[in-house]
Tab-separated table of C-alpha atoms and ligand atoms in Angstrom:
chain	number	residue	atom	x	y	z
A	98	MET	CA	105.437	127.869	110.412
A	99	HIS	CA	102.658	127.257	107.906
A	100	ALA	CA	100.494	124.153	107.839
A	101	LEU	CA	97.228	122.806	106.450
A	102	THR	CA	94.935	122.626	109.442
A	103	PHE	CA	91.534	121.090	110.091
A	104	HIS	CA	88.707	123.444	111.051
A	105	ARG	CA	85.443	121.761	110.275
A	106	LYS	CA	83.804	119.701	107.549
A	107	HIS	CA	85.374	120.630	104.205
A	108	GLN	CA	87.255	123.490	105.888
A	109	ILE	CA	90.993	123.063	105.695
A	110	HIS	CA	93.017	126.228	106.269
A	111	TYR	CA	96.515	127.149	105.239
A	112	GLU	CA	97.662	129.112	108.232
A	113	SER	CA	100.450	129.964	110.575
A	114	ILE	CA	100.757	127.776	113.700
A	115	ALA	CA	103.439	127.357	116.351
A	116	ASP	CA	106.701	125.748	115.224
A	117	PRO	CA	107.045	122.225	116.621
A	118	LYS	CA	109.651	121.864	119.358
A	119	ILE	CA	111.499	118.925	120.878
A	120	LEU	CA	109.210	117.869	123.759
A	121	PHE	CA	110.869	114.577	124.711
A	122	PRO	CA	114.492	113.431	124.478
A	123	ALA	CA	113.623	110.837	121.786
A	124	ASP	CA	111.975	113.437	119.491
A	125	ALA	CA	113.299	114.805	116.235
A	126	ILE	CA	112.103	117.719	114.150
A	127	VAL	CA	111.848	117.102	110.415
A	128	LYS	CA	111.692	119.854	107.801
A	129	VAL	CA	109.131	118.555	105.330
A	130	LYS	CA	110.448	118.409	101.757
A	131	ALA	CA	107.431	116.594	100.283
A	132	CYS	CA	104.056	115.577	101.653
A	133	ALA	CA	100.813	114.236	100.224
A	134	ILE	CA	97.082	113.917	100.773
A	135	CYS	CA	95.806	110.403	101.534
A	136	GLY	CA	92.338	108.895	101.190
A	137	SER	CA	92.461	108.634	104.980
A	138	ASP	CA	92.671	112.430	105.243
A	139	LEU	CA	89.338	112.518	103.406
A	140	HIS	CA	87.568	110.702	106.264
A	141	VAL	CA	88.520	113.665	108.463
A	142	TYR	CA	87.761	116.171	105.681
A	143	HIS	CA	84.234	114.765	105.229
A	144	GLU	CA	83.848	114.472	109.013
A	145	ASN	CA	83.167	110.747	108.756
A	146	GLU	CA	85.869	110.489	111.391
A	147	LYS	CA	85.269	112.961	114.159
A	148	GLY	CA	87.123	114.145	117.223
A	149	ILE	CA	90.154	116.013	115.983
A	150	ASP	CA	90.792	119.450	117.413
A	151	THR	CA	90.330	122.574	115.337
A	152	GLY	CA	93.740	123.765	114.211
A	153	THR	CA	95.328	120.303	114.035
A	154	ALA	CA	97.946	120.108	111.288
A	155	MET	CA	96.690	117.467	108.847
A	156	GLY	CA	98.482	114.670	107.066
A	157	HIS	CA	100.622	111.632	107.705
A	158	GLU	CA	102.528	111.144	104.453
A	159	PHE	CA	105.773	113.097	104.350
A	160	ALA	CA	109.512	112.902	103.863
A	161	GLY	CA	112.177	115.447	104.654
A	162	GLU	CA	115.320	116.430	106.490
A	163	VAL	CA	116.139	116.106	110.191
A	164	VAL	CA	116.832	119.598	111.510
A	165	ASP	CA	116.847	119.015	115.275
A	166	ILE	CA	117.156	116.025	117.607
A	167	GLY	CA	116.517	115.366	121.293
A	168	LYS	CA	119.373	114.214	123.499
A	169	ASP	CA	118.401	110.513	123.352
A	170	VAL	CA	118.338	110.296	119.556
A	171	ARG	CA	121.297	108.131	118.528
A	172	ILE	CA	120.648	106.862	114.992
A	173	HIS	CA	119.518	109.995	113.195
A	174	ARG	CA	121.536	113.173	112.809
A	175	LYS	CA	120.789	116.686	111.634
A	176	GLY	CA	120.901	116.698	107.854
A	177	ASP	CA	119.678	113.111	107.435
A	178	VAL	CA	117.049	112.707	104.729
A	179	VAL	CA	114.308	110.528	106.163
A	180	MET	CA	110.955	108.905	105.512
A	181	SER	CA	108.351	108.085	108.114
A	182	PRO	CA	105.552	105.560	108.474
A	183	PHE	CA	102.188	107.166	109.186
A	184	THR	CA	102.285	106.094	112.840
A	185	THR	CA	105.150	106.270	115.316
A	186	SER	CA	106.555	103.153	116.962
A	187	CYS	CA	109.034	102.290	119.718
A	188	GLY	CA	110.725	99.295	118.085
A	189	GLN	CA	110.809	97.402	121.384
A	190	CYS	CA	107.347	96.489	122.632
A	191	TYR	CA	105.642	93.163	121.899
A	192	TYR	CA	103.846	94.516	118.823
A	193	CYS	CA	106.946	96.124	117.361
A	194	ARG	CA	108.868	92.875	117.874
A	195	ILE	CA	106.245	90.831	115.988
A	196	GLY	CA	106.141	93.376	113.151
A	197	LEU	CA	102.728	94.837	113.989
A	198	THR	CA	104.294	98.273	114.387
A	199	CYS	CA	100.953	100.019	113.812
A	200	ARG	CA	99.812	98.629	117.173
A	201	CYS	CA	102.943	99.681	119.078
A	202	ILE	CA	101.869	100.431	122.644
A	203	HIS	CA	103.314	103.933	122.168
A	204	ASN	CA	101.968	104.509	118.652
A	205	GLN	CA	100.654	107.882	117.607
A	206	LEU	CA	99.044	108.758	114.300
A	207	TYR	CA	100.291	111.950	112.680
A	208	GLY	CA	97.617	114.540	112.114
A	209	TRP	CA	95.469	113.520	115.030
A	210	VAL	CA	95.233	115.854	118.030
A	211	GLU	CA	92.210	115.292	120.243
A	212	ASN	CA	91.450	117.340	123.358
A	213	GLY	CA	94.938	118.754	123.177
A	214	ASN	CA	96.649	115.352	123.058
A	215	GLY	CA	98.237	113.744	120.029
A	216	LEU	CA	100.473	114.556	117.169
A	217	HIS	CA	100.336	117.238	114.527
A	218	GLY	CA	100.639	116.106	110.939
A	219	GLY	CA	103.075	116.366	108.081
A	220	GLN	CA	101.181	118.734	105.779
A	221	ALA	CA	103.295	121.459	107.298
A	222	GLU	CA	106.708	123.049	107.028
A	223	TYR	CA	107.989	121.098	110.037
A	224	VAL	CA	106.824	118.080	111.997
A	225	ARG	CA	107.753	116.693	115.413
A	226	VAL	CA	108.557	112.973	115.286
A	227	PRO	CA	108.379	111.117	118.610
A	228	LEU	CA	110.517	107.980	119.092
A	229	ALA	CA	112.570	109.232	116.170
A	230	ASP	CA	115.195	106.477	116.142
A	231	SER	CA	112.647	103.672	115.733
A	232	THR	CA	110.042	105.629	113.742
A	233	LEU	CA	112.127	107.279	111.043
A	234	MET	CA	114.173	105.531	108.384
A	235	LYS	CA	116.930	107.144	106.377
A	236	ILE	CA	115.925	107.161	102.728
A	237	PRO	CA	118.255	104.600	101.178
A	238	GLU	CA	120.251	105.187	98.029
A	239	GLY	CA	118.289	104.987	94.795
A	240	ILE	CA	115.011	106.063	96.423
A	241	SER	CA	113.577	109.542	95.885
A	242	LEU	CA	111.746	111.689	98.422
A	243	LYS	CA	108.485	110.979	96.597
A	244	GLU	CA	109.083	107.224	96.717
A	245	GLY	CA	110.045	107.496	100.390
A	246	LEU	CA	106.749	109.226	101.035
A	247	LEU	CA	104.873	106.401	99.268
A	248	LEU	CA	106.750	103.795	101.308
A	249	GLY	CA	105.564	105.485	104.501
A	250	ASP	CA	101.942	104.747	103.695
A	251	ILE	CA	100.213	103.689	100.510
A	252	LEU	CA	102.870	101.439	98.988
A	253	SER	CA	103.260	99.604	102.282
A	254	THR	CA	99.487	99.492	102.725
A	255	GLY	CA	98.940	98.045	99.253
A	256	PHE	CA	101.480	95.311	99.866
A	257	PHE	CA	100.042	94.622	103.309
A	258	CYS	CA	96.598	94.251	101.736
A	259	ALA	CA	97.980	91.783	99.195
A	260	GLN	CA	99.959	89.901	101.833
A	261	GLN	CA	96.820	89.368	103.891
A	262	ALA	CA	95.067	87.855	100.863
A	263	GLU	CA	97.544	84.912	100.900
A	264	ILE	CA	97.949	84.949	97.153
A	265	LYS	CA	98.676	81.834	95.098
A	266	PRO	CA	99.649	82.042	91.414
A	267	THR	CA	96.726	79.877	90.318
A	268	GLY	CA	94.096	81.927	92.136
A	269	VAL	CA	91.649	84.561	90.938
A	270	TYR	CA	91.748	87.845	92.838
A	271	ALA	CA	89.904	91.134	92.891
A	272	VAL	CA	90.944	94.550	94.128
A	273	ILE	CA	88.001	96.782	95.017
A	274	GLY	CA	88.830	100.481	94.587
A	275	CYS	CA	91.471	101.846	92.215
A	276	GLY	CA	92.473	104.890	94.242
A	277	PRO	CA	96.148	105.225	95.146
A	278	VAL	CA	95.909	102.438	97.734
A	279	GLY	CA	94.098	100.048	95.391
A	280	LEU	CA	96.689	100.701	92.672
A	281	MET	CA	99.531	99.871	95.052
A	282	THR	CA	97.579	96.763	96.071
A	283	ILE	CA	97.526	95.613	92.457
A	284	ILE	CA	101.319	95.868	92.362
A	285	GLY	CA	101.490	94.057	95.697
A	286	ALA	CA	99.285	91.256	94.373
A	287	ARG	CA	101.400	90.915	91.246
A	288	GLU	CA	104.582	90.813	93.273
A	289	SER	CA	102.996	88.097	95.429
A	290	GLY	CA	102.542	86.007	92.275
A	291	ALA	CA	98.916	86.677	91.316
A	292	GLU	CA	98.304	86.182	87.621
A	293	LYS	CA	94.603	87.000	87.490
A	294	ILE	CA	93.755	90.261	89.203
A	295	TYR	CA	90.473	92.026	88.534
A	296	ALA	CA	90.270	95.671	89.595
A	297	ILE	CA	86.940	97.371	90.233
A	298	ASP	CA	86.129	101.092	90.292
A	299	SER	CA	83.890	103.436	88.320
A	300	VAL	CA	86.324	106.230	87.506
A	301	PRO	CA	87.734	105.729	83.974
A	302	ALA	CA	91.097	107.411	84.635
A	303	ARG	CA	91.649	105.267	87.713
A	304	LEU	CA	90.664	102.100	85.851
A	305	ALA	CA	93.179	103.054	83.152
A	306	MET	CA	95.905	103.241	85.796
A	307	ALA	CA	94.824	99.856	87.159
A	308	ALA	CA	95.201	98.392	83.663
A	309	LYS	CA	98.631	100.000	83.364
A	310	PHE	CA	99.689	98.260	86.578
A	311	GLY	CA	98.537	94.898	85.216
A	312	ALA	CA	94.934	94.346	86.331
A	313	MET	CA	91.870	93.346	84.292
A	314	THR	CA	89.485	96.202	84.911
A	315	ILE	CA	85.781	96.192	85.679
A	316	ASP	CA	83.748	99.385	85.649
A	317	GLY	CA	81.339	98.631	88.473
A	318	SER	CA	78.905	101.310	87.283
A	319	THR	CA	78.323	99.637	83.917
A	320	SER	CA	79.112	95.937	84.443
A	321	SER	CA	78.396	93.351	87.080
A	322	ALA	CA	81.629	92.427	88.855
A	323	ARG	CA	79.838	89.447	90.352
A	324	GLU	CA	78.905	88.069	86.947
A	325	ILE	CA	82.390	88.559	85.508
A	326	ILE	CA	84.133	86.972	88.492
A	327	HIS	CA	81.682	84.102	88.773
A	328	ASP	CA	82.104	83.441	85.036
A	329	ALA	CA	85.875	83.321	85.540
A	330	THR	CA	85.721	80.873	88.453
A	331	GLU	CA	83.162	78.196	87.502
A	332	ASP	CA	80.667	80.127	89.598
A	333	ARG	CA	82.744	79.884	92.794
A	334	GLY	CA	83.790	83.498	93.328
A	335	ALA	CA	87.296	84.879	93.782
A	336	ASP	CA	89.878	83.255	96.054
A	337	GLY	CA	90.784	86.569	97.614
A	338	ILE	CA	89.315	90.071	97.629
A	339	MET	CA	91.433	93.083	98.484
A	340	GLU	CA	89.214	95.969	99.545
A	341	ALA	CA	90.793	99.426	99.312
A	342	VAL	CA	87.795	101.765	99.524
A	343	GLY	CA	86.510	102.008	103.066
A	344	SER	CA	82.746	101.944	102.645
A	345	ARG	CA	79.893	99.654	103.494
A	346	ALA	CA	79.111	99.161	99.786
A	347	ALA	CA	82.670	98.077	99.050
A	348	VAL	CA	82.783	95.546	101.894
A	349	ARG	CA	79.385	94.270	100.825
A	350	LEU	CA	80.702	93.807	97.297
A	351	ALA	CA	83.720	91.949	98.678
A	352	MET	CA	81.380	89.540	100.420
A	353	ASP	CA	79.416	88.995	97.199
A	354	LEU	CA	82.584	88.287	95.212
A	355	VAL	CA	84.526	85.989	97.544
A	356	ARG	CA	84.224	82.211	97.171
A	357	PRO	CA	83.446	79.905	100.108
A	358	GLY	CA	86.693	79.421	102.034
A	359	GLY	CA	88.156	82.585	100.518
A	360	ILE	CA	89.743	85.628	102.130
A	361	ILE	CA	88.643	89.242	102.306
A	362	SER	CA	91.547	91.553	103.098
A	363	SER	CA	90.279	95.013	103.974
A	364	VAL	CA	92.512	98.045	104.328
A	365	GLY	CA	89.767	100.563	103.561
A	366	VAL	CA	88.843	102.526	106.666
A	367	CYS	CA	85.088	101.947	106.997
A	368	THR	CA	83.515	104.350	109.463
A	369	ASP	CA	80.175	102.508	109.528
A	370	GLN	CA	78.768	101.255	112.845
A	371	HIS	CA	78.148	97.710	111.623
A	372	LEU	CA	79.686	95.143	109.323
A	373	ALA	CA	78.241	94.883	105.843
A	374	PHE	CA	77.516	91.171	106.263
A	375	SER	CA	75.962	89.013	108.943
A	376	PRO	CA	77.676	86.361	111.094
A	377	THR	CA	75.516	83.760	109.336
A	378	GLU	CA	76.718	84.838	105.898
A	379	ALA	CA	80.315	84.713	107.093
A	380	TYR	CA	79.725	81.284	108.608
A	381	ASN	CA	78.068	79.991	105.479
A	382	LYS	CA	81.055	81.112	103.404
A	383	ASN	CA	83.721	79.839	105.828
A	384	LEU	CA	85.048	83.356	105.455
A	385	THR	CA	88.440	84.619	106.564
A	386	TYR	CA	88.173	88.380	107.101
A	387	LYS	CA	91.326	90.336	107.771
A	388	ILE	CA	91.088	94.046	108.435
A	389	GLY	CA	93.185	96.797	109.874
A	390	ARG	CA	95.890	99.405	109.810
A	391	CYS	CA	99.060	98.649	107.902
A	392	PRO	CA	102.210	98.148	110.000
A	393	ALA	CA	104.022	100.530	107.671
A	394	ARG	CA	107.283	100.755	109.658
A	395	ALA	CA	107.767	97.005	109.308
A	396	MET	CA	106.575	96.847	105.676
A	397	MET	CA	108.673	99.735	104.381
A	398	GLU	CA	111.926	98.052	105.342
A	399	LYS	CA	110.935	94.970	103.360
A	400	LEU	CA	109.912	97.048	100.331
A	401	VAL	CA	113.125	99.039	99.925
A	402	PRO	CA	114.620	96.581	97.392
A	403	LEU	CA	111.424	96.650	95.308
A	404	VAL	CA	111.529	100.439	95.067
A	405	GLN	CA	115.251	100.407	94.279
A	406	ARG	CA	114.560	97.981	91.418
A	407	GLN	CA	112.526	100.745	89.719
A	408	GLN	CA	110.320	98.243	87.901
A	409	TYR	CA	107.093	100.147	88.501
A	410	ASP	CA	106.391	103.780	87.818
A	411	LEU	CA	105.164	104.254	91.387
A	412	THR	CA	105.243	108.030	91.420
A	413	SER	CA	102.891	108.167	88.431
A	414	VAL	CA	100.094	108.016	91.040
A	415	PHE	CA	100.881	111.671	91.735
A	416	SER	CA	98.548	113.266	89.223
A	417	HIS	CA	99.068	116.758	90.655
A	418	ALA	CA	101.965	118.563	92.319
A	419	LEU	CA	101.027	121.735	94.188
A	420	LYS	CA	102.642	124.003	96.729
A	421	LEU	CA	101.783	123.508	100.379
A	422	SER	CA	100.100	126.916	100.249
A	423	GLU	CA	97.786	125.521	97.527
A	424	GLY	CA	96.836	122.537	99.675
A	425	VAL	CA	93.274	123.744	100.363
A	426	GLU	CA	92.659	123.538	96.624
A	427	GLY	CA	94.444	120.168	96.633
A	428	TYR	CA	91.927	118.754	99.127
A	429	ASP	CA	89.035	119.955	97.036
A	430	MET	CA	90.512	118.484	93.840
A	431	PHE	CA	91.296	115.130	95.420
A	432	ALA	CA	88.005	114.812	97.303
A	433	ASN	CA	85.972	115.607	94.179
A	434	LYS	CA	88.311	113.842	91.716
A	435	ARG	CA	88.424	117.091	89.752
A	436	ASP	CA	90.686	117.164	86.721
A	437	ASN	CA	91.102	113.371	87.137
A	438	CYS	CA	92.931	114.008	90.376
A	439	LEU	CA	94.366	110.737	91.670
A	440	LYS	CA	96.835	111.892	94.307
A	441	VAL	CA	98.193	115.283	95.314
A	442	LEU	CA	101.847	115.876	96.078
A	443	LEU	CA	102.544	119.020	98.101
A	444	LEU	CA	105.929	120.699	97.925
A	445	PRO	CA	107.332	123.485	100.086
A	446	ASP	CA	106.653	127.015	98.865
B	1111	NAD	N1	94.600	100.279	106.487
B	1111	NAD	C1	95.492	101.255	106.351
B	1111	NAD	O1	96.532	101.244	107.011
B	1111	NAD	C2	95.257	102.339	105.356
B	1111	NAD	C3	96.326	103.135	104.887
B	1111	NAD	C4	96.060	104.086	103.887
B	1111	NAD	C5	94.766	104.272	103.422
B	1111	NAD	N2	93.763	103.500	103.934
B	1111	NAD	C6	92.388	103.615	103.442
B	1111	NAD	O2	92.335	103.082	102.130
B	1111	NAD	C7	91.180	103.620	101.466
B	1111	NAD	C8	91.566	104.066	100.067
B	1111	NAD	O3	92.487	105.136	100.115
B	1111	NAD	P1	92.833	105.955	98.773
B	1111	NAD	O4	93.853	106.972	99.120
B	1111	NAD	O5	93.091	105.033	97.654
B	1111	NAD	O6	91.412	106.717	98.605
B	1111	NAD	P2	90.512	107.207	97.378
B	1111	NAD	O7	89.312	107.787	98.013
B	1111	NAD	O8	91.324	108.037	96.458
B	1111	NAD	O9	90.142	105.865	96.582
B	1111	NAD	C9	88.993	105.117	96.776
B	1111	NAD	C10	88.547	104.570	95.426
B	1111	NAD	O10	87.455	103.676	95.620
B	1111	NAD	C11	86.517	103.867	94.573
B	1111	NAD	N3	85.218	103.365	95.064
B	1111	NAD	C12	84.337	103.972	95.880
B	1111	NAD	N4	83.294	103.165	96.135
B	1111	NAD	C13	83.519	102.009	95.452
B	1111	NAD	C14	82.793	100.799	95.310
B	1111	NAD	N5	81.637	100.599	95.944
B	1111	NAD	N6	83.319	99.840	94.510
B	1111	NAD	C15	84.501	100.018	93.872
B	1111	NAD	N7	85.231	101.160	93.988
B	1111	NAD	C16	84.742	102.133	94.762
B	1111	NAD	C17	86.570	105.357	94.295
B	1111	NAD	O11	86.089	105.681	93.000
B	1111	NAD	C18	88.078	105.634	94.446
B	1111	NAD	O12	88.764	105.512	93.213
B	1111	NAD	C19	90.659	104.726	102.372
B	1111	NAD	O13	89.566	104.232	103.147
B	1111	NAD	C20	91.831	104.996	103.296
B	1111	NAD	O14	91.428	105.525	104.540
B	1111	NAD	C21	93.991	102.557	104.879
B	1112	ZN	ZN1	97.234	107.317	104.708
B	1113	ZN	ZN1	106.451	99.460	120.085
């Protein structure tokens, strides 16, 4: 089969690799009908995250059709149209039972093979899904493949980010970063009842999308977010900051914008060695700092009704649709925000 594979920094190849096979009785094989490039793939692309083997199939956002199942798979059948969270989960361990499916003791992240161990990704014609019964979800009626793909990662992540910010209708909130994840976070914050949401980025097209989804936008390259938010809060700072960038500068900004006793909710994957603020600063702000991977398998179930309601034009985040064979170009466009690229959808050739 063909897949987009990692080779080295800024070197993604479209090449032929071995077809995935059922390795364990709980596995399924999914024929990918739609996949996408995530901001998290860029950490690998830029080699800010290191360790993955050359030739690993990239990607963790996909939806498609079950074409083969192991003998222990009971819930899913060949022909089922399914979506997948970006990590696998068993559905039974302590973490799965408390809804922290991203920390399942058996979890594997798609698109991460290290020293021969791990799981190939979904930017491919086919993907092997371990623990298929508990990992995959049939795409419910009224939800498209593209929406299913968003549920598996960024939509769930945006809502998780908002949920962690413990939003109250009277509060003032800020979302840092208006990439696909930040945009979904704005929707999540609105759905949690936030009435005042500032959104910060420096890319005009992304700020325009943030405004479309209901945020008050701040171009961080031309205005001071700190001044605007302090002006709006009698100089306190925002009640909650949702950080969806994944950089030291963004976390630092979050710290500068949050009020004493406020919450920073970080879903950005920051590959820095140290936090962007000191223990003393955190102490002096009585800060609550929540950070981590989204438990997408648990979130996506809860978000099905929201997607079925069709209130938000969620798939408008896909600025470009390319063929899988054009994925190398897709990475370059997304990484460099060429042609106002916001998110790349990849469809089978
Ligand atoms: N926690 C999770 O489970 C999870 C899931 C998905 C993605 N992520 C992470 O979320 C982050 C965002 O993903 P994405 O797909 O939206 O990526 P993206 O790279 O498209 O978006 C990041 C945005 O942040 C903006 N930005 C950069 N520096 C900034 C700053 N200092 N202040 C304000 N804005 C700034 C950029 O202009 C861009 O629009 C990534 O780090 C990704 O790895 C985490
Ligand atoms: Zn992702
Ligand atoms: Zn588990």
